[in-house]
PDB file of C-alpha atoms in Angstrom:
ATOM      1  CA  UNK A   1     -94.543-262.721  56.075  1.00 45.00           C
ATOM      2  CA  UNK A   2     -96.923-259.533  56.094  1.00 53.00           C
ATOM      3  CA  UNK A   3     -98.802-260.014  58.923  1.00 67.00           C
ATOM      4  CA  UNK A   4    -100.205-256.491  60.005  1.00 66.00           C
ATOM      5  CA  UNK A   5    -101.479-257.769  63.409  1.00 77.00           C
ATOM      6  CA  UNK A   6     -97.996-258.599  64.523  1.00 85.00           C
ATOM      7  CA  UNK A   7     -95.951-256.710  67.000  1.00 92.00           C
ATOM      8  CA  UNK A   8     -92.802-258.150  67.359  1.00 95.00           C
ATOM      9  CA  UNK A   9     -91.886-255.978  70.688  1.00 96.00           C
ATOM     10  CA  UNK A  10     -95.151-257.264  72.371  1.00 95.00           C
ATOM     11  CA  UNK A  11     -94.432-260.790  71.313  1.00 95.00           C
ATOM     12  CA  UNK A  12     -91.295-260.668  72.972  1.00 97.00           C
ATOM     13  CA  UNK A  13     -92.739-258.896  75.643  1.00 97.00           C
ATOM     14  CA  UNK A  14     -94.894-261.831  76.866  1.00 95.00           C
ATOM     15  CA  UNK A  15     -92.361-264.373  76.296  1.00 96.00           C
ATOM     16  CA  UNK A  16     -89.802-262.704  78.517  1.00 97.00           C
ATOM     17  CA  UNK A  17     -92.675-262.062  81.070  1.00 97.00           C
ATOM     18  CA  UNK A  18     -94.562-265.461  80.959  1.00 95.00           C
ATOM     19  CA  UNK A  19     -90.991-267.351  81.282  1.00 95.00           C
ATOM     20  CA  UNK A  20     -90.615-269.024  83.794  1.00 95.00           C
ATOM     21  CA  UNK A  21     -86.915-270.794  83.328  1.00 96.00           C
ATOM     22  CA  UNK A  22     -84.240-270.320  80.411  1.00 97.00           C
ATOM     23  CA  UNK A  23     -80.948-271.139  79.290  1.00 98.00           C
ATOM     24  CA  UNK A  24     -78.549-269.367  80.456  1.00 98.00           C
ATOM     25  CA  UNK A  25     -74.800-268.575  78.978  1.00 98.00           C
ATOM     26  CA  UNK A  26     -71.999-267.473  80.902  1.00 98.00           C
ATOM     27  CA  UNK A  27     -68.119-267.032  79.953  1.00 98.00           C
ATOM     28  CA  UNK A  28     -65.999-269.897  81.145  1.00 97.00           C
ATOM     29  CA  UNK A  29     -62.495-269.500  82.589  1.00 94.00           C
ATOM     30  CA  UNK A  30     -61.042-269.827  79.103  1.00 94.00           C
ATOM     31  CA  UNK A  31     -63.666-267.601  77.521  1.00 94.00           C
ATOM     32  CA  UNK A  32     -65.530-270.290  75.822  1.00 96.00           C
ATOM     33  CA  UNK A  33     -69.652-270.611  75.844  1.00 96.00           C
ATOM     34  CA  UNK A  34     -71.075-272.586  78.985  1.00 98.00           C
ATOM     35  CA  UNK A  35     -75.053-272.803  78.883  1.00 98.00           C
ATOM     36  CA  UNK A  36     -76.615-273.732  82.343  1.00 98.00           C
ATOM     37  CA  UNK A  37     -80.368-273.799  83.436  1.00 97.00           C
ATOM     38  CA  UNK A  38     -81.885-271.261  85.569  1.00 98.00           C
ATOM     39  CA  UNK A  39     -85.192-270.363  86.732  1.00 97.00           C
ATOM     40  CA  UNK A  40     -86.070-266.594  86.076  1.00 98.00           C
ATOM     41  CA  UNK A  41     -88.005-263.977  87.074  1.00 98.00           C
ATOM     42  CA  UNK A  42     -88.301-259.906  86.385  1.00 98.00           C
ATOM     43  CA  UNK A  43     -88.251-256.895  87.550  1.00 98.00           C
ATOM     44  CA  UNK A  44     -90.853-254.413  87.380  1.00 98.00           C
ATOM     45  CA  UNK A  45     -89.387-252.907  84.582  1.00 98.00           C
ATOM     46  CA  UNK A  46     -88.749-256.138  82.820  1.00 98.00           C
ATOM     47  CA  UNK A  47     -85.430-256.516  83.597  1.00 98.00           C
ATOM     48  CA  UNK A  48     -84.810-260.805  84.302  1.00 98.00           C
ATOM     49  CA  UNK A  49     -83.728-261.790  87.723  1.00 98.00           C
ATOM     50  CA  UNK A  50     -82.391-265.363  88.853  1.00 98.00           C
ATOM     51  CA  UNK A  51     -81.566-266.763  91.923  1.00 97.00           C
ATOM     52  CA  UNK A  52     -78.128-268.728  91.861  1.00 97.00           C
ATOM     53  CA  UNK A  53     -75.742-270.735  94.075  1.00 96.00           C
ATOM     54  CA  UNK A  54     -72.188-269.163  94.483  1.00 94.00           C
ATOM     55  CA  UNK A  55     -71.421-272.996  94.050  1.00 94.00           C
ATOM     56  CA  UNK A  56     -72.516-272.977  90.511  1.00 96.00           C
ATOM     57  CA  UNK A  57     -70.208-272.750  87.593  1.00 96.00           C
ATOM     58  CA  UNK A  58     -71.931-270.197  86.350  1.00 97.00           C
ATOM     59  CA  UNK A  59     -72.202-267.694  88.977  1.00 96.00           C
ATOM     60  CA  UNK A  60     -68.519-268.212  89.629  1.00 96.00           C
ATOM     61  CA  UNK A  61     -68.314-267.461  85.590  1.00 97.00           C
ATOM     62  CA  UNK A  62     -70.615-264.314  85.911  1.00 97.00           C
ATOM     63  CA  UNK A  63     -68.054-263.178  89.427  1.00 94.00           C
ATOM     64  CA  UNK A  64     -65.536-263.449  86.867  1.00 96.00           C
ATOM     65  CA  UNK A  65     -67.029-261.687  83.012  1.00 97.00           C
ATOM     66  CA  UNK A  66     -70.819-260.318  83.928  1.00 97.00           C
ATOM     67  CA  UNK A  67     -71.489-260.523  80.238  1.00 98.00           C
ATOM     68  CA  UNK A  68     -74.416-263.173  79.545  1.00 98.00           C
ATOM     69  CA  UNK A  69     -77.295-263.966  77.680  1.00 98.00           C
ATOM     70  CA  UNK A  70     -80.597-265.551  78.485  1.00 98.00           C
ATOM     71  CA  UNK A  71     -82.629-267.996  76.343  1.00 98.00           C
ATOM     72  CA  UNK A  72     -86.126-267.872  76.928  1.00 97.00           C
ATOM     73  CA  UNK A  73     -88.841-270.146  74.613  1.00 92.00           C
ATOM     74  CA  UNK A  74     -92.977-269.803  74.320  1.00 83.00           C
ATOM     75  CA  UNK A  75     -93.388-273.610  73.882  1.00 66.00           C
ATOM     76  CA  UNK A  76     -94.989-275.412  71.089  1.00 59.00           C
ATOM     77  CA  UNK A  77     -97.730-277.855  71.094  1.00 62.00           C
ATOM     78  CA  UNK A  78     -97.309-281.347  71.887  1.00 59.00           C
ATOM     79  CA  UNK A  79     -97.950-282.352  68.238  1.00 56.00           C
ATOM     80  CA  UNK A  80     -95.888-279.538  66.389  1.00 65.00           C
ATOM     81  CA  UNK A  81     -92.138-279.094  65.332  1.00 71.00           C
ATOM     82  CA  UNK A  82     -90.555-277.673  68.824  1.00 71.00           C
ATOM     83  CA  UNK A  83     -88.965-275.022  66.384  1.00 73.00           C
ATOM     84  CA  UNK A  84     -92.253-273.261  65.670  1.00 71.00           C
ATOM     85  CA  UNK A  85     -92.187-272.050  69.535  1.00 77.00           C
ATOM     86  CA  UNK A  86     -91.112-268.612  69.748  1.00 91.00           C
ATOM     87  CA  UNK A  87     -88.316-267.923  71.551  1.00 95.00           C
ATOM     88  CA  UNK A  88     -86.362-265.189  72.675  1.00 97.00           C
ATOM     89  CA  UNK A  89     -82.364-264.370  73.110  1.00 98.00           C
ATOM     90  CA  UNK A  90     -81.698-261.603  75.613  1.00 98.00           C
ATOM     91  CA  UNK A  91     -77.513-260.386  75.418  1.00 98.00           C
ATOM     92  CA  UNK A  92     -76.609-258.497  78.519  1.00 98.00           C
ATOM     93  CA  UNK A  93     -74.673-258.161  81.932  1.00 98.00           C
ATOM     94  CA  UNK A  94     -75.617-259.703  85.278  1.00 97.00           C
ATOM     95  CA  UNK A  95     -75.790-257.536  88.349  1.00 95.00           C
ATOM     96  CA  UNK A  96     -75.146-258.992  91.893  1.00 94.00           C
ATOM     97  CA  UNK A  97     -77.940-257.802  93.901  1.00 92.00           C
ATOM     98  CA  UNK A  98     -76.147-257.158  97.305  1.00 79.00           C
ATOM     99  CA  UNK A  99     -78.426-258.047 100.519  1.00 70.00           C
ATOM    100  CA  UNK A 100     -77.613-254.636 101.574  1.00 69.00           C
ATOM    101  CA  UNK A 101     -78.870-253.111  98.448  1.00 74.00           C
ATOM    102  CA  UNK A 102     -82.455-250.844  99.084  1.00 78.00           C
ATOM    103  CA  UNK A 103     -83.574-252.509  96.169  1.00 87.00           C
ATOM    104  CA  UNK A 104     -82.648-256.194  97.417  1.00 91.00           C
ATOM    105  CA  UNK A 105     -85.784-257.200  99.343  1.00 91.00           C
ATOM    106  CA  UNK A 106     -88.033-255.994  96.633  1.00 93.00           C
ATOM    107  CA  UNK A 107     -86.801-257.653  94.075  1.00 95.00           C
ATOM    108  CA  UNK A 108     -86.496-260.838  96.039  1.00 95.00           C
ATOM    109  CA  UNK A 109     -90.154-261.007  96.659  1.00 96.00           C
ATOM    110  CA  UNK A 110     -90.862-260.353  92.917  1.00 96.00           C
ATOM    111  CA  UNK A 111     -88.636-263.454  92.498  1.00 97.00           C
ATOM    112  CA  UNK A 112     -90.595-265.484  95.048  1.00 97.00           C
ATOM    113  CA  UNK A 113     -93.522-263.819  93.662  1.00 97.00           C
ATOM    114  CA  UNK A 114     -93.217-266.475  90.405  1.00 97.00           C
ATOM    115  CA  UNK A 115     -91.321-269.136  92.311  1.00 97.00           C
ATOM    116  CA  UNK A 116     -92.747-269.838  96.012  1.00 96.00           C
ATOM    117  CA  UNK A 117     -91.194-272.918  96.620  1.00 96.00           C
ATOM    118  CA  UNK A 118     -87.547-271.521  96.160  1.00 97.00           C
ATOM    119  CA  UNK A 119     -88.416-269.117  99.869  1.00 95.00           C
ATOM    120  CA  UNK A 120     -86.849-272.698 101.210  1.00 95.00           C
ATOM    121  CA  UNK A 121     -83.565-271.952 100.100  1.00 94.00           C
ATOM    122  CA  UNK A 122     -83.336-268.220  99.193  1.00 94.00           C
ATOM    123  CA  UNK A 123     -81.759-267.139 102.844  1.00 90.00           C
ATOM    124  CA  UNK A 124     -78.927-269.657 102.317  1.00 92.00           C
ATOM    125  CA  UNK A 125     -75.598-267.699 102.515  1.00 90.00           C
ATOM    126  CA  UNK A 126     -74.333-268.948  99.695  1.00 91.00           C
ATOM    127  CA  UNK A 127     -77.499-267.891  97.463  1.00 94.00           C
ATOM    128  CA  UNK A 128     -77.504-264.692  95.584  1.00 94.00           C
ATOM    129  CA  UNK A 129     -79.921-262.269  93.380  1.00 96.00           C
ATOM    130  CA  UNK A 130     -78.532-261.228  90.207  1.00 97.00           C
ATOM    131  CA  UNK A 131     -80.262-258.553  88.034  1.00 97.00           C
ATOM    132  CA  UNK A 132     -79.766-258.328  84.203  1.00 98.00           C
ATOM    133  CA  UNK A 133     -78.774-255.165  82.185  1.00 98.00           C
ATOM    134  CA  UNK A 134     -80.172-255.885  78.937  1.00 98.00           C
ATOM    135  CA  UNK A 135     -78.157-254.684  76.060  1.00 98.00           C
ATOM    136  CA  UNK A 136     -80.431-255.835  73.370  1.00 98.00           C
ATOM    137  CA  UNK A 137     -82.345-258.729  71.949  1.00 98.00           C
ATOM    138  CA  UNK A 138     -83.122-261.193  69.213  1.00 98.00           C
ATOM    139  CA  UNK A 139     -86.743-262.666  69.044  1.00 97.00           C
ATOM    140  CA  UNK A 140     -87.598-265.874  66.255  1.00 95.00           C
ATOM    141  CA  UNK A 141     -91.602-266.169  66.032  1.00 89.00           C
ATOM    142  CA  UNK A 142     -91.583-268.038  63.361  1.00 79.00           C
ATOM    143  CA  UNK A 143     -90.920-267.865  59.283  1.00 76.00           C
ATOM    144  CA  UNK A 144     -90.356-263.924  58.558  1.00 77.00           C
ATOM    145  CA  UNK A 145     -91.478-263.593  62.218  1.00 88.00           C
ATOM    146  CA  UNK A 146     -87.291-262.291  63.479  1.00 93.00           C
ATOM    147  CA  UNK A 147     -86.409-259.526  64.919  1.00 95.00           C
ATOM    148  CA  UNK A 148     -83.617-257.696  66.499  1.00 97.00           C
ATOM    149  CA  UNK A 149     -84.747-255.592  69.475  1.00 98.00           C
ATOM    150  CA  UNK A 150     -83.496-253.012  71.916  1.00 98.00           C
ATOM    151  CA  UNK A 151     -83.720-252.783  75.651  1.00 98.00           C
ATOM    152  CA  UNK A 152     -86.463-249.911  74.848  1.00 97.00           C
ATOM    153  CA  UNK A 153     -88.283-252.128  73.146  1.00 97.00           C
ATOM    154  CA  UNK A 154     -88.556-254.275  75.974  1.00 98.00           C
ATOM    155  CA  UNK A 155     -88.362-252.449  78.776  1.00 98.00           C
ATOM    156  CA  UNK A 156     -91.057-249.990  80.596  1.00 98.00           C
ATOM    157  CA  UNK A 157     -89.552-246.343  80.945  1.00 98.00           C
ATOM    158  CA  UNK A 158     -87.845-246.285  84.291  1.00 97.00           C
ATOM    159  CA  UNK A 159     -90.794-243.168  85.508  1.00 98.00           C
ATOM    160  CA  UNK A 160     -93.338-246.187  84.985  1.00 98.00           C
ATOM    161  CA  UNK A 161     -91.485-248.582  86.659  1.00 98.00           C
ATOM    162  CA  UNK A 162     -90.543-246.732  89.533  1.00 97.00           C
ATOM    163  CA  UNK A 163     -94.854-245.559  89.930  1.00 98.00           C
ATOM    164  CA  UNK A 164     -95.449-249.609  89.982  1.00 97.00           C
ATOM    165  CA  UNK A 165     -92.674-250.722  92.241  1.00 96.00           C
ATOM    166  CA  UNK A 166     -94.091-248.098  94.514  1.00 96.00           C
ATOM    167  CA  UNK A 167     -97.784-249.163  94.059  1.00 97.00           C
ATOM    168  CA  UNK A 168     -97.139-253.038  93.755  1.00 96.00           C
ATOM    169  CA  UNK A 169     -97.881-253.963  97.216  1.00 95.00           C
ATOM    170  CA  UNK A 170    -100.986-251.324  97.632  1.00 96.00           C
ATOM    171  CA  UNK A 171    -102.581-252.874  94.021  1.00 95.00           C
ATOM    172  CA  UNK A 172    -101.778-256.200  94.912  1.00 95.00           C
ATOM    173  CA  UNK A 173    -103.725-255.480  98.323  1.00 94.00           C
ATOM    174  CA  UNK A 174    -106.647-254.160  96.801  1.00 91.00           C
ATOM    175  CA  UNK A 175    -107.456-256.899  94.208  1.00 89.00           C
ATOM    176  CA  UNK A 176    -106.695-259.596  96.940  1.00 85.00           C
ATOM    177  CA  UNK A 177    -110.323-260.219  96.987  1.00 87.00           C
ATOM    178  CA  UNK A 178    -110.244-261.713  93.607  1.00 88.00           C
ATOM    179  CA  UNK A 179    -110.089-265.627  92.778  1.00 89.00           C
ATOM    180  CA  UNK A 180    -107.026-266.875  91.456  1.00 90.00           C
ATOM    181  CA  UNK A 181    -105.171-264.730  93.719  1.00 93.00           C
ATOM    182  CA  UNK A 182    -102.627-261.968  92.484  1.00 95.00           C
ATOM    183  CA  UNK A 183     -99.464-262.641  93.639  1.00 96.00           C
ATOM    184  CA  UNK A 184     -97.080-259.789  91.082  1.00 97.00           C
ATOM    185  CA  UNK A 185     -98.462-257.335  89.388  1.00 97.00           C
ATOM    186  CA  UNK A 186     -96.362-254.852  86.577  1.00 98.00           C
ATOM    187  CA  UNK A 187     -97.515-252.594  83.346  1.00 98.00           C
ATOM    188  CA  UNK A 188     -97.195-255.819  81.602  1.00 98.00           C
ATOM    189  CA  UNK A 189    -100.174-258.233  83.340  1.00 97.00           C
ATOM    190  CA  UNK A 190    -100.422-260.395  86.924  1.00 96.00           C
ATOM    191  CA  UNK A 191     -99.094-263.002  88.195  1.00 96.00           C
ATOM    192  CA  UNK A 192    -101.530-265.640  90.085  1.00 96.00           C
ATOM    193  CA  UNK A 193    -101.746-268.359  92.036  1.00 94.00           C
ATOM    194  CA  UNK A 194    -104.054-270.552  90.800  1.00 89.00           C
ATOM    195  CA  UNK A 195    -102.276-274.582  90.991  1.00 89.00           C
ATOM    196  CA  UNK A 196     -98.798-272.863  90.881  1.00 92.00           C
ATOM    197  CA  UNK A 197     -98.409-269.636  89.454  1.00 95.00           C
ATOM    198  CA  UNK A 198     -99.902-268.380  85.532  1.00 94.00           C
ATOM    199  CA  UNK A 199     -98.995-265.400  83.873  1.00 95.00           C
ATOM    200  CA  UNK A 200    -101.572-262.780  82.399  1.00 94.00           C
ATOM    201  CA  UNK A 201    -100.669-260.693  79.793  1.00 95.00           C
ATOM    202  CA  UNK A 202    -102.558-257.099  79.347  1.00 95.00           C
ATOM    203  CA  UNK A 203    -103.567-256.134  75.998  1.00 93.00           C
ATOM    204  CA  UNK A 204    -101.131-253.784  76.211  1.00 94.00           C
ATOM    205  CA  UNK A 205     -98.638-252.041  78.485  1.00 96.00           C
ATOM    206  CA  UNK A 206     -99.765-249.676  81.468  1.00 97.00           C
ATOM    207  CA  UNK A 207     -98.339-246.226  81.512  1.00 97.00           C
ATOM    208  CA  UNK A 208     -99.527-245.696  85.327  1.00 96.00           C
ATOM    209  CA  UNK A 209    -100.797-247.849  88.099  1.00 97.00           C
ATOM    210  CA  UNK A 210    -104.269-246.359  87.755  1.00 96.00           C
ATOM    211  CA  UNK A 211    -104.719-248.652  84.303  1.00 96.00           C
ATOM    212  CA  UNK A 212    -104.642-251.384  85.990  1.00 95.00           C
ATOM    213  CA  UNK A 213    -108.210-252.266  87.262  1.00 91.00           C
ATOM    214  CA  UNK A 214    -109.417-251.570  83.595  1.00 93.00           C
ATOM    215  CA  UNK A 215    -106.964-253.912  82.488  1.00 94.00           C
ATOM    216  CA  UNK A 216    -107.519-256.606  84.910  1.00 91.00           C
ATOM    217  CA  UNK A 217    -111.469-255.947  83.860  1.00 88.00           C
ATOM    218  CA  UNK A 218    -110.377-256.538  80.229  1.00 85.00           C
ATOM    219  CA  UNK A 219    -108.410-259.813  80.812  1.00 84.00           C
ATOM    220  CA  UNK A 220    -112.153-261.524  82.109  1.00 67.00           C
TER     221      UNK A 220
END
């Protein structure tokens, strides 16, 4: 398919943002496939997060062989094949984000950020943050629509990242006047609450935290 109007980086882009739960597949003791399902967040930088139980297989699995990989799916519509729903494979290694860690507490409210109703169970001792290093990725949009991608593709450049984690709270203070409610906010779009919490996408990536009110303007 010749379509000049798609980008498969940005497609996968927004799925991996707008997700809001995937498949996840860990090692198992005898190094066969064992698929579990997680909720998921990211990172600033796009990097996925999840919350898991060190009572789960799979965190035991991930204390074990870090290597994973993360399904993540843009569903279809209620009438159509549910294989015409892009989706997105992400191959990489889960981090264990210590509580110690200076990066811990941010990340944890960008987790709670997109699931609120997990803050009831977060600060159990047995609960832990795991970050994914991405390795690569493999995004199906549809017929011709596939593409093998790399964590640049997906990832902001760790100088933009680090400007937003820094201005996060400040931008998220300063558009708290508007109706839904930001909640997140990263060079990919918002998070709101609004009945839960919906993802906005920009029309394209920020390069500094100084885009973003044009961008918000742009989204309506």
């Amino acid at each position: 398919m010749n379509d000049a109007s798609f980008s498969a980086p940005d497609m996968a882009r927004r799925i991996l943002r707008s997700a809001a739960t995937a498949s996840l597949g860990t090692l198992a003791t005898d190094g066969g496939p064992f698929v579990t399902f997680v909720t998921v967040a990211t990172d600033i930088d796009g990097a996925p997060l999840i919350l898991v139980s060190g009572l789960d297989a799979h965190t035991r699995h991930l204390g074990r062989d870090e290597r994973a990989s993360l399904l993540m799916q843009a569903p279809a519509g209620a009438s159509e094949d549910p294989l015409t729903g892009a989706r997105l494979t992400l191959v990489g290694r889960f981090r264990s984000m210590a509580g110690d860690e200076d990066a811990h507490a941010r990340l944890l409210r960008r987790f709670l950020a997109r699931h609120p109703k997990a803050e009831g169970y977060a600060g159990f001792g047995d609960f832990s943050l795991y970050r994914m290093i991405v390795d690569g990725a493999h995004l199906v949009a549809g017929f011709g629509r596939i593409a093998r991608l790399s964590a640049d593709d997906l990832l902001v450049a760790p100088a933009v990242a680090e400007a937003f984690a820094l201005a996060e709270a400040s931008l998220i203070e300063t558009l708290s006047g508007i109706d839904p409610r930001p909640v997140a906010i990263d060079p990919d779009g918002v998070d709101v609450a609004d009945n839960g919490i919906r993802r906005f996408c920009f029309p394209q990536r920020a390069g500094d935290p100084g885009e973003v009110a044009a961008l918000m303007a742009d989204l309506g």
